[in-house]
PDB file of C-alpha atoms in Angstrom:
ATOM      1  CA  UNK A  84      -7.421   1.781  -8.598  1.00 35.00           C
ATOM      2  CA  UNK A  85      -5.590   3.645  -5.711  1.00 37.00           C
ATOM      3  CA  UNK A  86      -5.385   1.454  -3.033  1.00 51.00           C
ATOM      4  CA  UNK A  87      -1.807   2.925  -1.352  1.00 65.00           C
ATOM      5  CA  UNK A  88      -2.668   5.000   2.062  1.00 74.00           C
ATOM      6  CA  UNK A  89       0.306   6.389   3.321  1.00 77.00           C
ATOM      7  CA  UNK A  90       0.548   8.292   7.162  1.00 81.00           C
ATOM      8  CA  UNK A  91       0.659  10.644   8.130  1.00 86.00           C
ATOM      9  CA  UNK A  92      -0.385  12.847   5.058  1.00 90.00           C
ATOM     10  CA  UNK A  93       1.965  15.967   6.202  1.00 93.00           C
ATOM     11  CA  UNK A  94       5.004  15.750   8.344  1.00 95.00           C
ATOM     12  CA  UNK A  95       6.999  18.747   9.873  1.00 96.00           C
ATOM     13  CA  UNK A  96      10.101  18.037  11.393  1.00 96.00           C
ATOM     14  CA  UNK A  97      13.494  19.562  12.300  1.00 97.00           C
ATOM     15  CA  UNK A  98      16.811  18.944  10.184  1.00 97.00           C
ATOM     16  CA  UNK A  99      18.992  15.929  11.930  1.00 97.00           C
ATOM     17  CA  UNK A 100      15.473  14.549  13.147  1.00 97.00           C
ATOM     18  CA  UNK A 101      14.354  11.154  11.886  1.00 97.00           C
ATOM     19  CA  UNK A 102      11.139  10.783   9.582  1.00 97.00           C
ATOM     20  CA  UNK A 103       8.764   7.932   9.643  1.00 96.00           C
ATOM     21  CA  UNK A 104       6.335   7.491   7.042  1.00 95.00           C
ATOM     22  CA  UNK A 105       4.300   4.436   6.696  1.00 95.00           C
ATOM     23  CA  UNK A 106       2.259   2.883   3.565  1.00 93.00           C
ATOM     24  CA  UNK A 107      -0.773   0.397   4.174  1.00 93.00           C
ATOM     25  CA  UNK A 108      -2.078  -1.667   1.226  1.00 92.00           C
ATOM     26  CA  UNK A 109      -5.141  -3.916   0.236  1.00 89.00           C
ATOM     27  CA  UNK A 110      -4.133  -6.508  -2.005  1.00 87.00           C
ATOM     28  CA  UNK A 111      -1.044  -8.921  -2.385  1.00 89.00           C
ATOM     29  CA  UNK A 112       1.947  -7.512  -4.189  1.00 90.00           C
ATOM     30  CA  UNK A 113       5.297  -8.320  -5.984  1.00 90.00           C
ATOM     31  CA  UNK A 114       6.952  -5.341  -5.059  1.00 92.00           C
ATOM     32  CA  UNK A 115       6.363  -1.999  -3.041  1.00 94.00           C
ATOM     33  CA  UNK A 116       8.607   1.182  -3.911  1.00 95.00           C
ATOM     34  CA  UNK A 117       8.853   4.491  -2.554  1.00 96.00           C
ATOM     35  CA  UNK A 118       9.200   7.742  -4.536  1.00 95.00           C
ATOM     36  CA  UNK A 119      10.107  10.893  -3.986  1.00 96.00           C
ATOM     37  CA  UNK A 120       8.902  14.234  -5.774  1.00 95.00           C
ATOM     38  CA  UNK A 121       9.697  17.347  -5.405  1.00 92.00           C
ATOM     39  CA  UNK A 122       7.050  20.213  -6.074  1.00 87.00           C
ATOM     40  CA  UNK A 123       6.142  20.607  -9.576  1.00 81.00           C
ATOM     41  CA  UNK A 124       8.575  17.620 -10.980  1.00 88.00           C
ATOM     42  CA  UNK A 125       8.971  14.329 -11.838  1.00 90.00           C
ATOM     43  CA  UNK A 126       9.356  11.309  -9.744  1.00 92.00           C
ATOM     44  CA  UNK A 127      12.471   9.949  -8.021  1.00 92.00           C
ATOM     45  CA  UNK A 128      12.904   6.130  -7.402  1.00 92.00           C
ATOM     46  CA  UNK A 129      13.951   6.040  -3.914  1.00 95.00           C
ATOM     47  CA  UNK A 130      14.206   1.864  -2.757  1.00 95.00           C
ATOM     48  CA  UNK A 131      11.992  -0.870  -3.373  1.00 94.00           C
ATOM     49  CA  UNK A 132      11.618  -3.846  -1.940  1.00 96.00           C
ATOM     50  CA  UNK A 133       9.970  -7.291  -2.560  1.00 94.00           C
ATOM     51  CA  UNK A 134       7.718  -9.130  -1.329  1.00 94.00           C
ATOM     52  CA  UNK A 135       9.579 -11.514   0.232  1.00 95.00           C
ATOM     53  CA  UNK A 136      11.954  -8.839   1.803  1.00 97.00           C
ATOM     54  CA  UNK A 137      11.398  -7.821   5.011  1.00 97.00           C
ATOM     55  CA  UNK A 138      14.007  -5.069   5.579  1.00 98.00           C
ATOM     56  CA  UNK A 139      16.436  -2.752   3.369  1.00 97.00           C
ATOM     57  CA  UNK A 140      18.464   0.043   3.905  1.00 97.00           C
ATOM     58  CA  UNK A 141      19.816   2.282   1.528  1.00 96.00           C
ATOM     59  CA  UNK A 142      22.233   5.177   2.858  1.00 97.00           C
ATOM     60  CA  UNK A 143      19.900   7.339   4.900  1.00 98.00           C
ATOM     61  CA  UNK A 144      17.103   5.641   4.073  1.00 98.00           C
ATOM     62  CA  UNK A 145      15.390   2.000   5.672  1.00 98.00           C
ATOM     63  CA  UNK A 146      12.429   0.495   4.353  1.00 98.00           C
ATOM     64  CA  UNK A 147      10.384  -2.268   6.212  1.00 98.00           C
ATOM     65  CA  UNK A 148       7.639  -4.553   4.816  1.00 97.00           C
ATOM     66  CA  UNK A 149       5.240  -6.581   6.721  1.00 96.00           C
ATOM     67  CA  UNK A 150       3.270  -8.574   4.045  1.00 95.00           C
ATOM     68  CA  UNK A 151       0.854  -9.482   7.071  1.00 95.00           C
ATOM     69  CA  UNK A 152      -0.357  -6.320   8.293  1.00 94.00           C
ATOM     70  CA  UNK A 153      -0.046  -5.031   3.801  1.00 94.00           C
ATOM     71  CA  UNK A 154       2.201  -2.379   5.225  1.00 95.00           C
ATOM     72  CA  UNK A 155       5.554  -0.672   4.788  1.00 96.00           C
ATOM     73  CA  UNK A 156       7.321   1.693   6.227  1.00 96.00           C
ATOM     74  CA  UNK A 157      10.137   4.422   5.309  1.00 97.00           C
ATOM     75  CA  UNK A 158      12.833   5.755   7.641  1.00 98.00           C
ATOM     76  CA  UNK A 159      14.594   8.466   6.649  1.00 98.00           C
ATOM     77  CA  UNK A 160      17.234   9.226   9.399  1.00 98.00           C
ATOM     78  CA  UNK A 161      19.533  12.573   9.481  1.00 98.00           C
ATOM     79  CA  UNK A 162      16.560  14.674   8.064  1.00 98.00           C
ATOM     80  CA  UNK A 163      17.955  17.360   5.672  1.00 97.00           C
ATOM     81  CA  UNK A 164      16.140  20.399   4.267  1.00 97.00           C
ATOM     82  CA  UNK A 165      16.622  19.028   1.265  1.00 96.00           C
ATOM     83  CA  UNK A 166      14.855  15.949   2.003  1.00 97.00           C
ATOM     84  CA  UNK A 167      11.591  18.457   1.881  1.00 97.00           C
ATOM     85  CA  UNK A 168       8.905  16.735  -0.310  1.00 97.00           C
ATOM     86  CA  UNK A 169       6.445  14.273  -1.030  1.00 95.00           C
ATOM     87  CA  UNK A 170       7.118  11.072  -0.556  1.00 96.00           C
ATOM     88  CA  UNK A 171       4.521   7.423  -2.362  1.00 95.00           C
ATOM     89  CA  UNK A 172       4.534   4.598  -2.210  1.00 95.00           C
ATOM     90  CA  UNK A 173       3.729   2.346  -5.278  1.00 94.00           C
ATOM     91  CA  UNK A 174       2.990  -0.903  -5.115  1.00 93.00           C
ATOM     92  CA  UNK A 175       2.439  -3.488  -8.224  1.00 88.00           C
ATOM     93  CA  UNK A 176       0.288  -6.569  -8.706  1.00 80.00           C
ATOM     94  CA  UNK A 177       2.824  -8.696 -11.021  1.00 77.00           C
ATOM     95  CA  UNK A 178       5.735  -7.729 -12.973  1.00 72.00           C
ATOM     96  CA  UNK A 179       4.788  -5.815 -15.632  1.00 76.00           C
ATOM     97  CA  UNK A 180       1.380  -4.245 -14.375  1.00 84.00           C
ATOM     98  CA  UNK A 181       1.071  -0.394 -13.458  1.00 89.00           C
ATOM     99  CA  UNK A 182       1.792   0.887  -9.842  1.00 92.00           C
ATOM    100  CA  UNK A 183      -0.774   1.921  -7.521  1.00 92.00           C
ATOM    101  CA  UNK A 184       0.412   4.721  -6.046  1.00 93.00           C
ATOM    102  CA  UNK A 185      -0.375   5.731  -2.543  1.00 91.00           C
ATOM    103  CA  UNK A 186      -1.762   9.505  -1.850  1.00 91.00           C
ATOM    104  CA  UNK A 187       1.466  10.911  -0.272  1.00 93.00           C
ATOM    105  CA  UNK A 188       2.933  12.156   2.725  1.00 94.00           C
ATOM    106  CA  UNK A 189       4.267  15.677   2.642  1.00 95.00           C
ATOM    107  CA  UNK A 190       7.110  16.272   4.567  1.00 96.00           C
ATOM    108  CA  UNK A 191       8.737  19.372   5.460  1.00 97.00           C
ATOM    109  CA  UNK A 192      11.907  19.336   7.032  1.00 98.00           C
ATOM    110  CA  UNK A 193      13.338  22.989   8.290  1.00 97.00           C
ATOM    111  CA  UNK A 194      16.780  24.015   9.318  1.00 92.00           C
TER     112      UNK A 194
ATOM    113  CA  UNK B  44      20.217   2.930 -15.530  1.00 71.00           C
ATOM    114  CA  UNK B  45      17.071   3.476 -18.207  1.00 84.00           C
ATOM    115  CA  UNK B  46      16.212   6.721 -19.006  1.00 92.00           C
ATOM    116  CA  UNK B  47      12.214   8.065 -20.321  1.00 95.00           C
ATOM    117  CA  UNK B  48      11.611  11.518 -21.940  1.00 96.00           C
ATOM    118  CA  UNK B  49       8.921  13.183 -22.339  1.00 97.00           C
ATOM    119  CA  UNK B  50       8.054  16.211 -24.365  1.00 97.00           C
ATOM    120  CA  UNK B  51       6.656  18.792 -24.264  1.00 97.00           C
ATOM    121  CA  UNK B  52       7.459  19.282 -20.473  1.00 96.00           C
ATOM    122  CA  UNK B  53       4.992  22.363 -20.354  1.00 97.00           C
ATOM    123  CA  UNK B  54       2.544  22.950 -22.470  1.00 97.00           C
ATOM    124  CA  UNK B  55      -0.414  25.768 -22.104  1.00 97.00           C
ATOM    125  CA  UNK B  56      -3.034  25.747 -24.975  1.00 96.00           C
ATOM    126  CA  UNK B  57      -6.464  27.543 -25.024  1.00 97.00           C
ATOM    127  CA  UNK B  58      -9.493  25.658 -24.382  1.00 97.00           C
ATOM    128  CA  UNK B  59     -11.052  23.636 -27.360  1.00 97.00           C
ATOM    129  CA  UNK B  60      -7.334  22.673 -28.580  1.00 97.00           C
ATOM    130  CA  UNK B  61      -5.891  19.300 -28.877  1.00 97.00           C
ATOM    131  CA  UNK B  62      -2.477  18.854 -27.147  1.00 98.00           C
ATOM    132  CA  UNK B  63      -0.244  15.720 -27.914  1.00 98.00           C
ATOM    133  CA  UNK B  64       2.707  14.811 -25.521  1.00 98.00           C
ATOM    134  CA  UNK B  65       5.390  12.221 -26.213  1.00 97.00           C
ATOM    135  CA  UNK B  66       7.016   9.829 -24.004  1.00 97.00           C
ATOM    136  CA  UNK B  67      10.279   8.008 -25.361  1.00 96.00           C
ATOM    137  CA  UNK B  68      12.272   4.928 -23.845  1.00 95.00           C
ATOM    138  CA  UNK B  69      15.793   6.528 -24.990  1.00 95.00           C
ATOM    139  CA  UNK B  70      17.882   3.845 -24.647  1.00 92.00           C
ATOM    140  CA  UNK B  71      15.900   0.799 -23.826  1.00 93.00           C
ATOM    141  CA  UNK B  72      12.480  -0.518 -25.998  1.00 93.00           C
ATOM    142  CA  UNK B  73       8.923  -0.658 -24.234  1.00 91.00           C
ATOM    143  CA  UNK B  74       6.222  -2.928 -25.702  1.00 90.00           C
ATOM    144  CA  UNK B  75       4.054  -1.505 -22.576  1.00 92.00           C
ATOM    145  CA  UNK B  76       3.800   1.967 -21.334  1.00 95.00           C
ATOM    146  CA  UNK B  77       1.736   3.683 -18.840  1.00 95.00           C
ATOM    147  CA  UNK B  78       0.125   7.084 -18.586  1.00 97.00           C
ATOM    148  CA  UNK B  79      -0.611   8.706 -15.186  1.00 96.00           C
ATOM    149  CA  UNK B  80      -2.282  11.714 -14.190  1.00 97.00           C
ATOM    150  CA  UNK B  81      -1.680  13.975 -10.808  1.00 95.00           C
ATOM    151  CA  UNK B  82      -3.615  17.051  -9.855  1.00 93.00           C
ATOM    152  CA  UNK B  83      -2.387  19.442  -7.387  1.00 90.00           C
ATOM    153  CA  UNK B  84      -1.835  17.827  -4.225  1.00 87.00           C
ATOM    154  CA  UNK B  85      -2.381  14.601  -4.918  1.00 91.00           C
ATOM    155  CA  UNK B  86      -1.170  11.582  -6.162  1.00 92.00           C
ATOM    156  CA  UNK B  87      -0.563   9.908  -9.270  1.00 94.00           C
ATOM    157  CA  UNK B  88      -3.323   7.728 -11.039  1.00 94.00           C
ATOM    158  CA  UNK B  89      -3.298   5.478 -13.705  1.00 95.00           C
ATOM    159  CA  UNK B  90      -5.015   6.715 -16.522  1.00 96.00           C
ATOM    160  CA  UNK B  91      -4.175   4.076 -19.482  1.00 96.00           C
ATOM    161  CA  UNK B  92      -1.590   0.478 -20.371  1.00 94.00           C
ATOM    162  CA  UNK B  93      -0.590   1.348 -23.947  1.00 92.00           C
ATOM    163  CA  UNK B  94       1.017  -1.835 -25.666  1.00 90.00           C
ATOM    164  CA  UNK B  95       3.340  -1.792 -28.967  1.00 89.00           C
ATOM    165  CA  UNK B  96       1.031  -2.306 -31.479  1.00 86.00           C
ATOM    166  CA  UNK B  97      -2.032  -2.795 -30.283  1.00 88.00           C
ATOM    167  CA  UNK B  98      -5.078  -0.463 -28.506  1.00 91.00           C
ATOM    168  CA  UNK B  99      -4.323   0.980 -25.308  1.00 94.00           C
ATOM    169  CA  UNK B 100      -6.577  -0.254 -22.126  1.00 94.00           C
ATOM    170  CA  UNK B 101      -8.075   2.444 -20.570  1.00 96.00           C
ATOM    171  CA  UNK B 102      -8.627   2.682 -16.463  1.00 95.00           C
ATOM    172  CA  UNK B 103     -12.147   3.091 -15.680  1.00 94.00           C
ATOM    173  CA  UNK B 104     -13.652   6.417 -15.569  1.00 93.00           C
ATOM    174  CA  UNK B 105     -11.121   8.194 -18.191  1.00 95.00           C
ATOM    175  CA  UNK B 106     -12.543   8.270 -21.925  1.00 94.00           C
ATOM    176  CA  UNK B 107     -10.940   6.761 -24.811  1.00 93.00           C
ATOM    177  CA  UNK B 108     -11.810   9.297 -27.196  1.00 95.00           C
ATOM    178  CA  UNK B 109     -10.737  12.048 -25.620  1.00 96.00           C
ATOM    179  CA  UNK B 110      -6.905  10.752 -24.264  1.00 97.00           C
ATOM    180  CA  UNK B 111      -6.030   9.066 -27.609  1.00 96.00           C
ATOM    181  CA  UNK B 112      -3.030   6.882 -27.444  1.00 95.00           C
ATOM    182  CA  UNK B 113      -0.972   5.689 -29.614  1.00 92.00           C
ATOM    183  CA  UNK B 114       2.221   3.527 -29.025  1.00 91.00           C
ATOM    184  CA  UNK B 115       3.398   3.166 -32.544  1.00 84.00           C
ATOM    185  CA  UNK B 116       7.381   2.088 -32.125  1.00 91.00           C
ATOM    186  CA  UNK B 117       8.860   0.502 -28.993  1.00 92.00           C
ATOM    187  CA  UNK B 118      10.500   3.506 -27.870  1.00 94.00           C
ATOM    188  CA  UNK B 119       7.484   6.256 -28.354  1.00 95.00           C
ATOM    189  CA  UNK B 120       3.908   6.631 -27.015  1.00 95.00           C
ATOM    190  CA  UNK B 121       2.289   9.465 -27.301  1.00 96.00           C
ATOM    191  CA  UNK B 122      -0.854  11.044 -25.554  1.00 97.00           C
ATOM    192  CA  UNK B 123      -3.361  13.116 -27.331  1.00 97.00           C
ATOM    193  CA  UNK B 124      -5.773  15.477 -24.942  1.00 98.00           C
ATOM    194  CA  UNK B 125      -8.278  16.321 -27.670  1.00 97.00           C
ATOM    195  CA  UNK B 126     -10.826  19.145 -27.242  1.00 97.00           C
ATOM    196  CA  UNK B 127      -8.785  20.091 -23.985  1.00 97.00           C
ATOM    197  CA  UNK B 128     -10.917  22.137 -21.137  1.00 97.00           C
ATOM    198  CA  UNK B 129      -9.302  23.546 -17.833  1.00 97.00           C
ATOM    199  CA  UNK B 130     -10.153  20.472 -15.561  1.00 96.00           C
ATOM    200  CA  UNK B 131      -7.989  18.672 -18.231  1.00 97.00           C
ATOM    201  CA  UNK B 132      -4.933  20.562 -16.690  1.00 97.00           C
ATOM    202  CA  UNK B 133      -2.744  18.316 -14.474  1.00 97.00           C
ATOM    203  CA  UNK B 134       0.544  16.396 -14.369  1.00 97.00           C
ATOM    204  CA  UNK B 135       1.135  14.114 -16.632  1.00 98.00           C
ATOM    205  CA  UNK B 136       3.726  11.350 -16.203  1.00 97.00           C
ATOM    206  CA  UNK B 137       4.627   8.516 -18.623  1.00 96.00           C
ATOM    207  CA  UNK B 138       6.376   5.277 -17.892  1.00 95.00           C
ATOM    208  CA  UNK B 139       8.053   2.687 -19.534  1.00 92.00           C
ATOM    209  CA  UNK B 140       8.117  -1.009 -18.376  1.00 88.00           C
ATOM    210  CA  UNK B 141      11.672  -3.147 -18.598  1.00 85.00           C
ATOM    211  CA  UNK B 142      12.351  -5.236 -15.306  1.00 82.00           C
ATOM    212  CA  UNK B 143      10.675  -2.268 -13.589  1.00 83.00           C
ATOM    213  CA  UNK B 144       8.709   0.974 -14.278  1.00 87.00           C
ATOM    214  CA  UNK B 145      11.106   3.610 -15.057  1.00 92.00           C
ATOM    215  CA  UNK B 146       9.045   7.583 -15.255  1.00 94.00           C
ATOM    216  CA  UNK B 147       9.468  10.037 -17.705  1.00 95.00           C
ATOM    217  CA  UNK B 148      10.201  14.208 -16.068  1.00 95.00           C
ATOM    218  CA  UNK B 149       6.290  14.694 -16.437  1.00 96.00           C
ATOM    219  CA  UNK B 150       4.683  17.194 -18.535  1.00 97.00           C
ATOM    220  CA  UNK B 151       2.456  20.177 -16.711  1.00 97.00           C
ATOM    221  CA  UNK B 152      -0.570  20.879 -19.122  1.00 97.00           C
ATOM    222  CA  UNK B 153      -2.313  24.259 -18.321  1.00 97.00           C
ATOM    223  CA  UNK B 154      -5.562  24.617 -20.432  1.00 97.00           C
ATOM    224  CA  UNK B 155      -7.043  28.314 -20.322  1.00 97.00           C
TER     225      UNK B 155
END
């Protein structure tokens, strides 16, 4: 089942801005990853992070978890146009079990 | 890194047809896969596990008989939309389980 809320659902901001997107979930996880897809394709595996991580960075990119709030947060810093699309985050139960993905935040990012 | 296929990567078939789309671990074997389905403008969802040799669990709320899987080889599952109808067309994106998930391109299914 769904349980991944990510805010805020749309996002407009200017290129060379920063963009914050955060993920809340419900139950306990191994691991939490963020995707990003582009309209009309396939998914692209941006960072994840486990459990007992609390921070990592990944050229523009800096995730945070905070297993005691169940949230997690993604920094993209520099905004590009290019960096236009819809971000998830997926979280998993155990190794080896699907991902419940959150429902998205579109982001728009204009020169 | 691993790499998943999936084919075809758009398919549009009238309604009443069945469609089948593959999804293949190229260089890496999968005893588990996983099917997900996105509508427009919004997210993925787990639709079934499919396991190596065995029946595929289905999520709750998607039939069996109408998304047949079948995960005969370690490297290919395939999905089956039998009897398709528009509402069946969506996004569908595979996976295929090694240390993590790793997603196939997706395959758009428009049913007319």
């Amino acid at each position: 089942s769904q349980q991944g809320e990510e805010d805020p659902q749309a996002l407009s901001i200017q290129e060379g801005e920063n963009a914050t997107m955060n993920c809340s979930y419900k139950t306990s996880i191994n691991n939490l990853q963020w995707y990003r897809q582009n309209s009309g394709r396939g998914l692209v595996h941006l960072i994840l992070i486990r459990s007992n991580e609390r921070e990592k960075h990944s050229g523009r990119l800096r995730v945070t978890l905070d297993t005691s709030k169940k949230s997690s947060s993604l920094l993209i810093t520099a905004s590009r146009a290019a960096d236009t699309a819809s971000y998830f985050c997926a979280t998993d139960a155990d190794s080896g079990y699907a991902l419940n993905f959150g429902k998205g935040t579109s982001l728009l990012v204009t020169p | 890194g691993a790499v998943v296929s999936q084919h075809p990567s758009r398919v549009i078939c009238k309604s009443g047809t069945s469609v089948k789309i593959e999804c293949r671990s190229l260089d890496f074997q999968a005893t588990t896969m996983f099917w997900y389905r996105q509508f427009p403008k919004q997210s993925l969802m787990l639709m079934a596990t499919s396991n190596e040799g065995s029946k595929a669990t289905y999520e709750q709320g998607v039939e069996k008989d109408k998304f047949l899987i079948n995960h005969a080889s370690l490297t290919l599952s395939t999905l089956t939309v039998t009897s398709a109808h528009p509402e069946d067309s969506s996004f569908y994106i595979c996976s295929g389980q090694r240390e993590t998930q790793y997603f196939g391109p997706g395959t758009r299914l428009l049913v007319l």
